[in-house]
């Protein structure tokens, strides 16, 4: 009760599948009052499970997302772009760290999470399984993928789990710089020479499908989604977030003379909903299950890094130290 | 060491240099290999309190400070950081949250500035003086 930290194994008890009805009612009442849930609180096993899955995936996405961009640091056009890209990539790794820490408070260790990433057991954002072939790809990622992520992160920062909200607040602050530098680079190419403009248009043409995939498959309002939204694990449906993203960013793409490679994309003013061609959800499923252009390369890079850093980590380990779940 | 075929020609120049396909193997990270966790406290400017901002993993206090500087002293104003082992933090349980209820209870108004209304009494006195 007043103990200093708590050891990982103790957590198992709290993930029992049998949820106490009275505790569940108190838990839901707390969320309804707009209060946050903290790590040591009682929580339904499914709440814990879904949060770990979501925060862990988010953390992996930051780590893997830094790879296509990191590749371009040496080739960024100009000193200022290079500095900005270095700062952005460092931020992304910092975000991963904040998120792993938040997930750890739920009882899964960082080592376990990274192992699950390496074996392909846990996923990361599907967009990072596509290559960044030119500088314009980095520009599209920096502007539109980050924009999509911000829509998602701003929504989730109002969720019910305290540590995740705290991490996201800081992340959103740094993301505002990512978005702005991406927008700046995007405008520079769009309004530059014909070669620059064409390179950007080509990159956007290739990235449009992954961008439409970004917020996940269309909602089937299932019992499951409804429960996660009631528990404020999910704050908006995939379709709502995609719609909000299109509302905000389609005008910003069109206003500088770039076209969107979907003739059916238009806003239905009556419903407020965007209509678009099927972005090929079969491809989405195929790629997320490992068969994308870069899946193997992304994981191979992580493997390489873990393997070659292992001797440093183990050399500094103190076998007498016990792993304790972080506090907040 | 097992080989994993990469679907597309590798684009990352770093990967080309390390000849990734031939060095690739499966690595599992052992428990505790990422070290223990440390709670980080951040002081924005001299005169402010140190405020808890998150954690880092490190094998010892010196490296914990170095990682804390990188993670929490990188972007925002900062003059000082503290780190302490997570296992050295002692806390109440949220189950006992109600023991703090009387800190803000309405019947404790007698120890709040807002619990005393002097203007009414002054005005009443001034009025009675004018009448007299």
Short mmCIF file of C-alpha atoms in Angstrom, two decimals:
data_model
loop_
_atom_site.label_atom_id
_atom_site.label_comp_id
_atom_site.label_asym_id
_atom_site.label_seq_id
_atom_site.Cartn_x
_atom_site.Cartn_y
_atom_site.Cartn_z
CA UNK A 1 0.00 0.00 0.00
CA UNK A 2 2.74 2.42 0.90
CA UNK A 3 5.43 0.39 -0.80
CA UNK A 4 8.27 1.75 -2.84
CA UNK A 5 7.54 0.76 -6.39
CA UNK A 6 6.12 -2.60 -7.18
CA UNK A 7 7.62 -5.63 -8.80
CA UNK A 8 6.43 -6.68 -12.22
CA UNK A 9 5.00 -10.10 -11.25
CA UNK A 10 2.50 -8.61 -8.83
CA UNK A 11 0.71 -7.16 -11.82
CA UNK A 12 -0.62 -10.53 -12.94
CA UNK A 13 -3.33 -10.52 -10.30
CA UNK A 14 -4.82 -7.33 -11.70
CA UNK A 15 -5.15 -8.79 -15.19
CA UNK A 16 -7.48 -11.54 -14.03
CA UNK A 17 -10.24 -11.98 -16.61
CA UNK A 18 -12.89 -11.96 -13.92
CA UNK A 19 -13.81 -8.34 -13.33
CA UNK A 20 -15.45 -7.32 -10.14
CA UNK A 21 -18.85 -5.75 -10.97
CA UNK A 22 -18.75 -3.15 -8.21
CA UNK A 23 -15.20 -2.11 -9.06
CA UNK A 24 -16.16 -1.91 -12.72
CA UNK A 25 -19.07 0.42 -11.86
CA UNK A 26 -16.75 2.67 -9.82
CA UNK A 27 -14.19 2.64 -12.61
CA UNK A 28 -16.75 3.65 -15.23
CA UNK A 29 -18.23 6.32 -12.97
CA UNK A 30 -14.77 7.85 -12.56
CA UNK A 31 -14.31 8.01 -16.32
CA UNK A 32 -17.80 9.48 -16.76
CA UNK A 33 -16.88 12.24 -14.30
CA UNK A 34 -13.94 13.08 -16.58
CA UNK A 35 -11.33 11.89 -14.06
CA UNK A 36 -8.18 10.10 -15.18
CA UNK A 37 -7.17 6.54 -14.36
CA UNK A 38 -3.70 6.20 -12.80
CA UNK A 39 -1.33 3.20 -12.98
CA UNK A 40 -2.05 1.72 -9.56
CA UNK A 41 -5.84 1.96 -9.91
CA UNK A 42 -8.00 -1.09 -10.37
CA UNK A 43 -8.90 -1.43 -14.05
CA UNK A 44 -10.72 -4.04 -16.15
CA UNK A 45 -8.36 -6.58 -17.71
CA UNK A 46 -9.56 -5.61 -21.17
CA UNK A 47 -8.88 -1.91 -20.54
CA UNK A 48 -5.32 -2.75 -19.55
CA UNK A 49 -4.85 -5.08 -22.51
CA UNK A 50 -6.19 -2.63 -25.10
CA UNK A 51 -4.19 0.27 -23.70
CA UNK A 52 -0.95 -1.73 -23.72
CA UNK A 53 -1.64 -2.77 -27.31
CA UNK A 54 -2.43 0.78 -28.40
CA UNK A 55 0.39 2.62 -26.58
CA UNK A 56 2.91 -0.04 -27.54
CA UNK A 57 1.96 0.18 -31.21
CA UNK A 58 2.21 3.93 -31.00
CA UNK A 59 5.72 3.65 -29.50
CA UNK A 60 6.86 1.19 -32.17
CA UNK A 61 5.52 3.55 -34.84
CA UNK A 62 7.71 6.34 -33.53
CA UNK A 63 10.83 4.13 -33.60
CA UNK A 64 10.15 2.66 -37.03
CA UNK A 65 8.85 5.99 -38.36
CA UNK A 66 12.22 7.53 -37.69
CA UNK A 67 13.89 5.06 -40.09
CA UNK A 68 12.68 6.34 -43.49
CA UNK A 69 13.40 9.90 -42.35
CA UNK A 70 16.73 9.11 -40.71
CA UNK A 71 17.89 7.74 -44.04
CA UNK A 72 17.51 11.19 -45.55
CA UNK A 73 19.53 13.17 -43.00
CA UNK A 74 22.72 12.85 -45.01
CA UNK A 75 20.93 13.83 -48.21
CA UNK A 76 18.63 16.60 -46.98
CA UNK A 77 18.80 19.62 -49.32
CA UNK A 78 20.63 22.31 -47.40
CA UNK A 79 21.94 22.86 -43.92
CA UNK A 80 18.71 24.15 -42.36
CA UNK A 81 16.63 21.22 -43.64
CA UNK A 82 19.32 18.84 -42.37
CA UNK A 83 19.27 20.39 -38.89
CA UNK A 84 15.48 20.34 -38.77
CA UNK A 85 15.40 16.69 -39.86
CA UNK A 86 17.96 15.67 -37.24
CA UNK A 87 15.89 17.42 -34.57
CA UNK A 88 12.69 15.78 -35.81
CA UNK A 89 14.19 12.29 -35.85
CA UNK A 90 15.54 12.79 -32.34
CA UNK A 91 12.08 13.93 -31.23
CA UNK A 92 10.51 10.78 -32.69
CA UNK A 93 12.85 8.56 -30.69
CA UNK A 94 12.09 10.67 -27.64
CA UNK A 95 8.37 10.13 -28.30
CA UNK A 96 8.92 6.39 -28.45
CA UNK A 97 10.66 6.57 -25.11
CA UNK A 98 7.79 8.54 -23.52
CA UNK A 99 5.27 6.06 -24.90
CA UNK A 100 7.16 2.94 -23.85
CA UNK A 101 7.33 4.47 -20.38
CA UNK A 102 3.56 5.03 -20.34
CA UNK A 103 2.94 1.45 -21.50
CA UNK A 104 5.34 0.10 -18.89
CA UNK A 105 3.17 1.53 -16.10
CA UNK A 106 0.55 -1.01 -17.21
CA UNK A 107 2.88 -3.90 -16.45
CA UNK A 108 4.56 -4.88 -19.72
CA UNK A 109 8.31 -4.34 -19.68
CA UNK A 110 10.11 -2.37 -22.37
CA UNK A 111 12.22 -5.44 -23.18
CA UNK A 112 9.07 -7.48 -23.83
CA UNK A 113 7.63 -4.79 -26.06
CA UNK A 114 10.78 -4.51 -28.16
CA UNK A 115 11.01 -8.30 -28.43
CA UNK A 116 7.43 -8.35 -29.70
CA UNK A 117 8.32 -5.71 -32.26
CA UNK A 118 11.35 -7.70 -33.45
CA UNK A 119 9.41 -10.94 -33.83
CA UNK A 120 6.58 -9.16 -35.68
CA UNK A 121 4.10 -10.00 -32.93
CA UNK A 122 3.19 -6.37 -32.33
CA UNK A 123 2.51 -3.96 -35.14
CA UNK A 124 3.45 -0.40 -35.97
CA UNK A 125 1.85 2.14 -38.26
CA UNK A 126 1.47 0.59 -41.68
CA UNK A 127 2.66 3.69 -43.56
CA UNK A 128 6.25 3.04 -42.52
CA UNK A 129 6.31 -0.14 -44.56
CA UNK A 130 6.53 2.04 -47.66
CA UNK A 131 9.82 3.45 -48.96
CA UNK A 132 10.91 7.09 -48.97
CA UNK A 133 12.43 7.14 -52.44
CA UNK A 134 13.04 10.85 -52.89
CA UNK A 135 13.30 13.99 -50.78
CA UNK A 136 9.68 14.68 -51.74
CA UNK A 137 8.65 11.47 -49.92
CA UNK A 138 10.24 12.80 -46.74
CA UNK A 139 8.34 16.02 -47.33
CA UNK A 140 5.02 14.20 -47.72
CA UNK A 141 5.73 12.18 -44.57
CA UNK A 142 6.75 15.27 -42.60
CA UNK A 143 3.65 17.18 -43.63
CA UNK A 144 0.80 14.73 -44.14
CA UNK A 145 1.71 11.67 -42.07
CA UNK A 146 2.56 13.90 -39.14
CA UNK A 147 -0.69 15.80 -39.71
CA UNK A 148 -2.63 12.54 -39.61
CA UNK A 149 -0.79 11.55 -36.44
CA UNK A 150 -1.60 14.86 -34.80
CA UNK A 151 -5.34 14.42 -35.43
CA UNK A 152 -5.05 11.06 -33.71
CA UNK A 153 -2.81 12.22 -30.87
CA UNK A 154 -4.77 15.35 -30.00
CA UNK A 155 -7.90 13.18 -29.71
CA UNK A 156 -6.14 10.55 -27.59
CA UNK A 157 -4.56 13.14 -25.28
CA UNK A 158 -8.08 13.64 -23.89
CA UNK A 159 -8.44 9.94 -23.12
CA UNK A 160 -8.82 8.37 -19.70
CA UNK A 161 -5.38 6.96 -18.91
CA UNK A 162 -3.21 9.52 -17.08
CA UNK A 163 0.30 8.45 -18.17
CA UNK A 164 -0.73 8.22 -21.85
CA UNK A 165 -2.33 11.69 -21.72
CA UNK A 166 0.76 13.20 -20.11
CA UNK A 167 3.05 11.65 -22.74
CA UNK A 168 0.78 12.84 -25.56
CA UNK A 169 0.67 16.40 -24.31
CA UNK A 170 4.40 16.67 -24.62
CA UNK A 171 4.39 14.83 -27.93
CA UNK A 172 1.76 17.16 -29.42
CA UNK A 173 3.86 20.16 -28.44
CA UNK A 174 6.84 18.81 -30.38
CA UNK A 175 4.69 17.61 -33.27
CA UNK A 176 3.62 21.17 -33.98
CA UNK A 177 7.18 21.86 -35.12
CA UNK A 178 7.24 18.67 -37.20
CA UNK A 179 4.07 19.66 -38.99
CA UNK A 180 5.22 23.23 -39.64
CA UNK A 181 8.62 22.23 -41.04
CA UNK A 182 6.87 19.61 -43.20
CA UNK A 183 4.37 22.16 -44.49
CA UNK A 184 7.21 24.57 -45.21
CA UNK A 185 9.14 21.93 -47.19
CA UNK A 186 5.93 20.91 -48.99
CA UNK A 187 5.20 24.48 -50.11
CA UNK A 188 8.82 24.97 -51.17
CA UNK A 189 8.65 22.00 -53.54
CA UNK A 190 5.09 22.72 -54.75
CA UNK A 191 5.88 26.32 -55.67
CA UNK A 192 9.46 25.69 -56.85
CA UNK A 193 10.80 24.60 -60.23
CA UNK A 194 8.82 22.26 -62.46
CA UNK A 195 11.14 19.39 -61.51
CA UNK A 196 10.50 20.03 -57.80
CA UNK A 197 6.75 20.32 -58.33
CA UNK A 198 6.63 17.11 -60.36
CA UNK A 199 8.73 15.25 -57.81
CA UNK A 200 6.29 16.27 -55.05
CA UNK A 201 3.26 15.35 -57.15
CA UNK A 202 4.78 11.95 -57.88
CA UNK A 203 5.48 11.37 -54.17
CA UNK A 204 1.94 12.35 -53.18
CA UNK A 205 0.52 10.05 -55.86
CA UNK A 206 2.44 7.16 -54.35
CA UNK A 207 1.63 8.12 -50.75
CA UNK A 208 -2.08 8.84 -51.13
CA UNK A 209 -3.20 5.27 -50.53
CA UNK A 210 -1.09 4.81 -47.39
CA UNK A 211 -2.34 8.21 -46.18
CA UNK A 212 -5.93 7.07 -46.62
CA UNK A 213 -5.04 3.88 -44.73
CA UNK A 214 -3.42 5.84 -41.91
CA UNK A 215 -6.39 6.09 -39.53
CA UNK A 216 -7.26 2.43 -39.95
CA UNK A 217 -10.05 0.47 -41.65
CA UNK A 218 -13.59 1.87 -41.78
CA UNK A 219 -15.57 1.59 -38.58
CA UNK A 220 -17.89 -1.22 -38.01
CA UNK A 221 -19.53 0.06 -34.88
CA UNK A 222 -19.08 -3.09 -32.89
CA UNK A 223 -19.80 -3.74 -29.26
CA UNK A 224 -16.04 -3.66 -28.82
CA UNK A 225 -15.49 -0.18 -30.28
CA UNK A 226 -18.42 1.13 -28.26
CA UNK A 227 -16.88 -0.19 -25.06
CA UNK A 228 -13.45 1.27 -25.84
CA UNK A 229 -15.04 4.63 -26.56
CA UNK A 230 -17.05 4.51 -23.33
CA UNK A 231 -13.80 3.82 -21.46
CA UNK A 232 -12.11 6.66 -23.37
CA UNK A 233 -9.43 4.36 -24.75
CA UNK A 234 -10.50 5.36 -28.25
CA UNK A 235 -11.62 8.96 -28.45
CA UNK A 236 -12.90 9.03 -32.03
CA UNK A 237 -13.68 6.42 -34.63
CA UNK A 238 -11.26 5.77 -37.50
CA UNK A 239 -13.69 7.30 -39.98
CA UNK A 240 -14.18 10.43 -37.87
CA UNK A 241 -10.45 10.99 -37.59
CA UNK A 242 -9.95 10.42 -41.33
CA UNK A 243 -12.76 12.85 -42.06
CA UNK A 244 -11.28 15.48 -39.77
CA UNK A 245 -7.87 15.02 -41.42
CA UNK A 246 -9.36 15.47 -44.91
CA UNK A 247 -11.29 18.54 -43.76
CA UNK A 248 -8.13 20.19 -42.55
CA UNK A 249 -5.55 19.14 -45.13
CA UNK A 250 -7.19 18.64 -48.53
CA UNK A 251 -7.55 22.45 -48.94
CA UNK A 252 -3.90 22.95 -47.92
CA UNK A 253 -2.80 20.51 -50.68
CA UNK A 254 -5.02 21.94 -53.39
CA UNK A 255 -4.31 25.62 -52.67
CA UNK A 256 -0.70 25.32 -53.84
CA UNK A 257 -1.45 23.56 -57.12
CA UNK A 258 -0.91 19.91 -56.13
CA UNK A 259 -3.62 17.48 -57.17
CA UNK A 260 -4.92 14.47 -55.27
CA UNK A 261 -4.89 11.20 -57.23
CA UNK A 262 -8.51 10.28 -56.52
CA UNK A 263 -11.17 11.59 -58.93
CA UNK A 264 -13.91 10.56 -56.50
CA UNK A 265 -12.61 12.56 -53.57
CA UNK A 266 -15.15 15.20 -52.63
CA UNK A 267 -16.93 16.47 -49.58
CA UNK A 268 -20.63 15.76 -49.32
CA UNK A 269 -21.75 19.12 -47.97
CA UNK A 270 -25.08 17.68 -46.83
CA UNK A 271 -23.55 15.05 -44.54
CA UNK A 272 -20.22 16.77 -43.84
CA UNK A 273 -18.52 13.50 -44.79
CA UNK A 274 -15.79 13.07 -47.39
CA UNK A 275 -16.41 10.54 -50.14
CA UNK A 276 -13.52 8.76 -51.83
CA UNK A 277 -12.57 5.69 -53.85
CA UNK A 278 -11.87 2.47 -52.01
CA UNK A 279 -8.24 2.87 -50.91
CA UNK A 280 -7.67 -0.88 -51.31
CA UNK A 281 -8.13 -2.29 -47.83
CA UNK A 282 -6.85 -5.66 -49.07
CA UNK A 283 -3.49 -4.08 -49.69
CA UNK A 284 -3.62 -2.57 -46.19
CA UNK A 285 -4.20 -6.03 -44.68
CA UNK A 286 -1.51 -7.60 -46.82
CA UNK A 287 1.10 -4.99 -45.88
CA UNK A 288 0.31 -4.91 -42.17
CA UNK A 289 0.67 -8.68 -42.09
CA UNK A 290 4.22 -8.45 -43.34
CA UNK A 291 4.02 -8.35 -47.10
CA UNK A 292 4.85 -4.69 -47.74
CA UNK A 293 7.76 -3.24 -49.68
CA UNK A 294 9.81 -2.39 -46.57
CA UNK A 295 8.58 -4.59 -43.69
CA UNK A 296 11.64 -6.85 -43.75
CA UNK A 297 14.07 -3.97 -44.09
CA UNK A 298 12.56 -2.00 -41.19
CA UNK A 299 12.73 -4.94 -38.79
CA UNK A 300 16.17 -5.94 -40.03
CA UNK A 301 17.49 -2.49 -39.11
CA UNK A 302 16.03 -2.80 -35.59
CA UNK A 303 17.50 -6.29 -35.29
CA UNK A 304 20.90 -5.04 -36.35
CA UNK A 305 20.82 -2.22 -33.81
CA UNK A 306 19.68 -4.44 -30.94
CA UNK A 307 22.24 -7.08 -31.79
CA UNK A 308 25.15 -4.68 -32.06
CA UNK A 309 24.21 -2.73 -28.92
CA UNK A 310 23.68 -5.79 -26.79
CA UNK A 311 27.22 -5.99 -25.44
CA UNK A 312 27.01 -2.41 -24.16
CA UNK A 313 23.68 -2.97 -22.45
CA UNK A 314 24.72 -6.21 -20.79
CA UNK A 315 28.14 -4.87 -19.78
CA UNK A 316 26.41 -2.14 -17.78
CA UNK A 317 23.71 -4.34 -16.28
CA UNK A 318 23.68 -4.83 -12.58
CA UNK A 319 22.25 -8.31 -11.96
CA UNK A 320 21.28 -7.38 -8.39
CA UNK A 321 18.91 -4.64 -9.47
CA UNK A 322 15.23 -5.48 -9.56
CA UNK A 323 12.96 -4.19 -12.28
CA UNK A 324 10.27 -1.98 -10.85
CA UNK A 325 7.32 -0.57 -12.71
CA UNK A 326 7.69 3.20 -13.06
CA UNK A 327 5.35 5.27 -10.97
CA UNK A 328 3.54 7.64 -13.25
CA UNK B 1 22.38 -15.89 -38.01
CA UNK B 2 19.55 -16.34 -40.44
CA UNK B 3 19.00 -14.53 -43.70
CA UNK B 4 15.83 -12.67 -44.41
CA UNK B 5 15.23 -11.70 -48.01
CA UNK B 6 14.44 -8.02 -48.42
CA UNK B 7 11.61 -7.40 -50.89
CA UNK B 8 12.99 -4.30 -52.52
CA UNK B 9 16.50 -3.07 -53.16
CA UNK B 10 17.66 -1.47 -49.93
CA UNK B 11 17.40 2.32 -50.04
CA UNK B 12 19.06 3.19 -46.78
CA UNK B 13 22.75 3.97 -47.37
CA UNK B 14 23.60 2.91 -43.82
CA UNK B 15 22.09 -0.49 -44.45
CA UNK B 16 24.05 -0.94 -47.65
CA UNK B 17 27.23 -0.20 -45.73
CA UNK B 18 26.58 -2.81 -43.05
CA UNK B 19 25.54 -5.46 -45.55
CA UNK B 20 22.44 -6.11 -43.52
CA UNK B 21 21.30 -9.27 -45.22
CA UNK B 22 24.39 -11.20 -44.27
CA UNK B 23 24.58 -10.04 -40.64
CA UNK B 24 20.92 -10.36 -39.83
CA UNK B 25 20.04 -12.60 -36.91
CA UNK B 26 17.34 -12.85 -34.32
CA UNK B 27 18.11 -11.11 -31.10
CA UNK B 28 16.00 -11.41 -27.99
CA UNK B 29 16.42 -8.81 -25.32
CA UNK B 30 16.71 -10.27 -21.85
CA UNK B 31 14.71 -9.03 -18.88
CA UNK B 32 16.46 -6.12 -17.19
CA UNK B 33 18.72 -5.60 -20.20
CA UNK B 34 17.24 -2.12 -20.59
CA UNK B 35 18.11 -1.49 -16.95
CA UNK B 36 16.02 -0.12 -14.11
CA UNK B 37 13.78 2.93 -14.27
CA UNK B 38 14.47 6.34 -12.72
CA UNK B 39 11.93 9.07 -12.05
CA UNK B 40 12.97 12.45 -13.47
CA UNK B 41 12.25 15.84 -11.89
CA UNK B 42 12.66 18.98 -13.97
CA UNK B 43 13.25 22.54 -12.77
CA UNK B 44 12.27 25.10 -15.36
CA UNK B 45 13.97 28.11 -13.81
CA UNK B 46 15.74 29.01 -10.57
CA UNK B 47 13.12 29.58 -7.89
CA UNK B 48 10.67 27.04 -9.34
CA UNK B 49 9.92 23.65 -7.82
CA UNK B 50 11.35 20.53 -9.41
CA UNK B 51 8.40 18.86 -11.14
CA UNK B 52 8.07 15.18 -12.06
CA UNK B 53 8.16 14.82 -15.84
CA UNK B 54 8.65 11.11 -16.54
CA UNK B 55 11.17 8.31 -16.42
CA UNK B 56 14.36 7.09 -18.03
CA UNK B 57 16.04 3.71 -17.96
CA UNK B 58 19.66 3.61 -16.85
CA UNK B 59 22.11 1.34 -15.03
CA UNK B 60 23.24 4.08 -12.62
CA UNK B 61 22.50 7.64 -11.51
CA UNK B 62 25.11 9.26 -13.73
CA UNK B 63 23.74 7.74 -16.90
CA UNK B 64 20.19 8.40 -15.70
CA UNK B 65 21.08 12.11 -15.48
CA UNK B 66 22.62 12.01 -18.94
CA UNK B 67 19.53 10.36 -20.47
CA UNK B 68 17.26 12.71 -18.52
CA UNK B 69 19.12 15.68 -19.94
CA UNK B 70 18.69 14.30 -23.45
CA UNK B 71 15.03 13.44 -23.02
CA UNK B 72 13.65 16.17 -20.75
CA UNK B 73 16.19 18.99 -20.98
CA UNK B 74 16.39 19.06 -24.75
CA UNK B 75 13.45 21.20 -25.86
CA UNK B 76 12.09 23.26 -22.98
CA UNK B 77 13.70 25.71 -20.57
CA UNK B 78 15.60 23.87 -17.87
CA UNK B 79 18.18 24.79 -15.25
CA UNK B 80 18.36 21.54 -13.26
CA UNK B 81 17.24 17.91 -13.18
CA UNK B 82 16.92 15.35 -10.41
CA UNK B 83 16.70 11.60 -10.83
CA UNK B 84 15.78 8.97 -8.27
CA UNK B 85 15.21 5.24 -8.60
CA UNK B 86 11.55 4.38 -9.15
CA UNK B 87 11.94 1.78 -6.41
CA UNK B 88 12.83 4.55 -3.94
CA UNK B 89 9.53 6.38 -4.41
CA UNK B 90 7.00 5.76 -1.65
CA UNK B 91 3.41 6.75 -2.12
CA UNK B 92 -0.12 6.45 -0.81
CA UNK B 93 -2.49 4.22 -2.66
CA UNK B 94 -5.28 5.78 -4.69
CA UNK B 95 -7.58 3.42 -2.80
CA UNK B 96 -7.06 5.69 0.19
CA UNK B 97 -7.77 8.86 -1.76
CA UNK B 98 -10.60 9.80 0.65
CA UNK B 99 -8.15 10.48 3.49
CA UNK B 100 -7.44 13.77 1.74
CA UNK B 101 -11.08 14.77 1.38
CA UNK B 102 -11.18 17.00 4.43
CA UNK B 103 -8.38 19.15 2.99
CA UNK B 104 -10.99 20.82 0.80
CA UNK B 105 -14.14 20.07 2.84
CA UNK B 106 -16.68 22.93 3.10
CA UNK B 107 -16.81 22.68 6.90
CA UNK B 108 -13.14 23.69 6.95
CA UNK B 109 -13.99 27.15 5.65
CA UNK B 110 -12.91 28.62 8.99
CA UNK B 111 -9.30 28.25 7.85
CA UNK B 112 -9.79 29.87 4.44
CA UNK B 113 -9.64 33.59 3.72
CA UNK B 114 -12.95 33.22 1.87
CA UNK B 115 -14.52 31.86 5.08
CA UNK B 116 -14.55 35.37 6.59
CA UNK B 117 -16.73 38.28 5.37
CA UNK B 118 -15.55 41.57 6.81
CA UNK B 119 -17.01 44.06 4.30
CA UNK B 120 -20.61 43.34 5.40
CA UNK B 121 -19.72 44.08 8.99
CA UNK B 122 -17.79 47.24 8.11
CA UNK B 123 -20.64 48.53 5.97
CA UNK B 124 -23.17 47.76 8.68
CA UNK B 125 -21.04 49.69 11.17
CA UNK B 126 -20.60 52.66 8.79
CA UNK B 127 -24.36 52.81 8.14
CA UNK B 128 -25.17 52.78 11.84
CA UNK B 129 -22.63 55.60 12.36
CA UNK B 130 -24.28 57.76 9.66
CA UNK B 131 -27.70 57.29 11.25
CA UNK B 132 -26.42 58.24 14.66
#
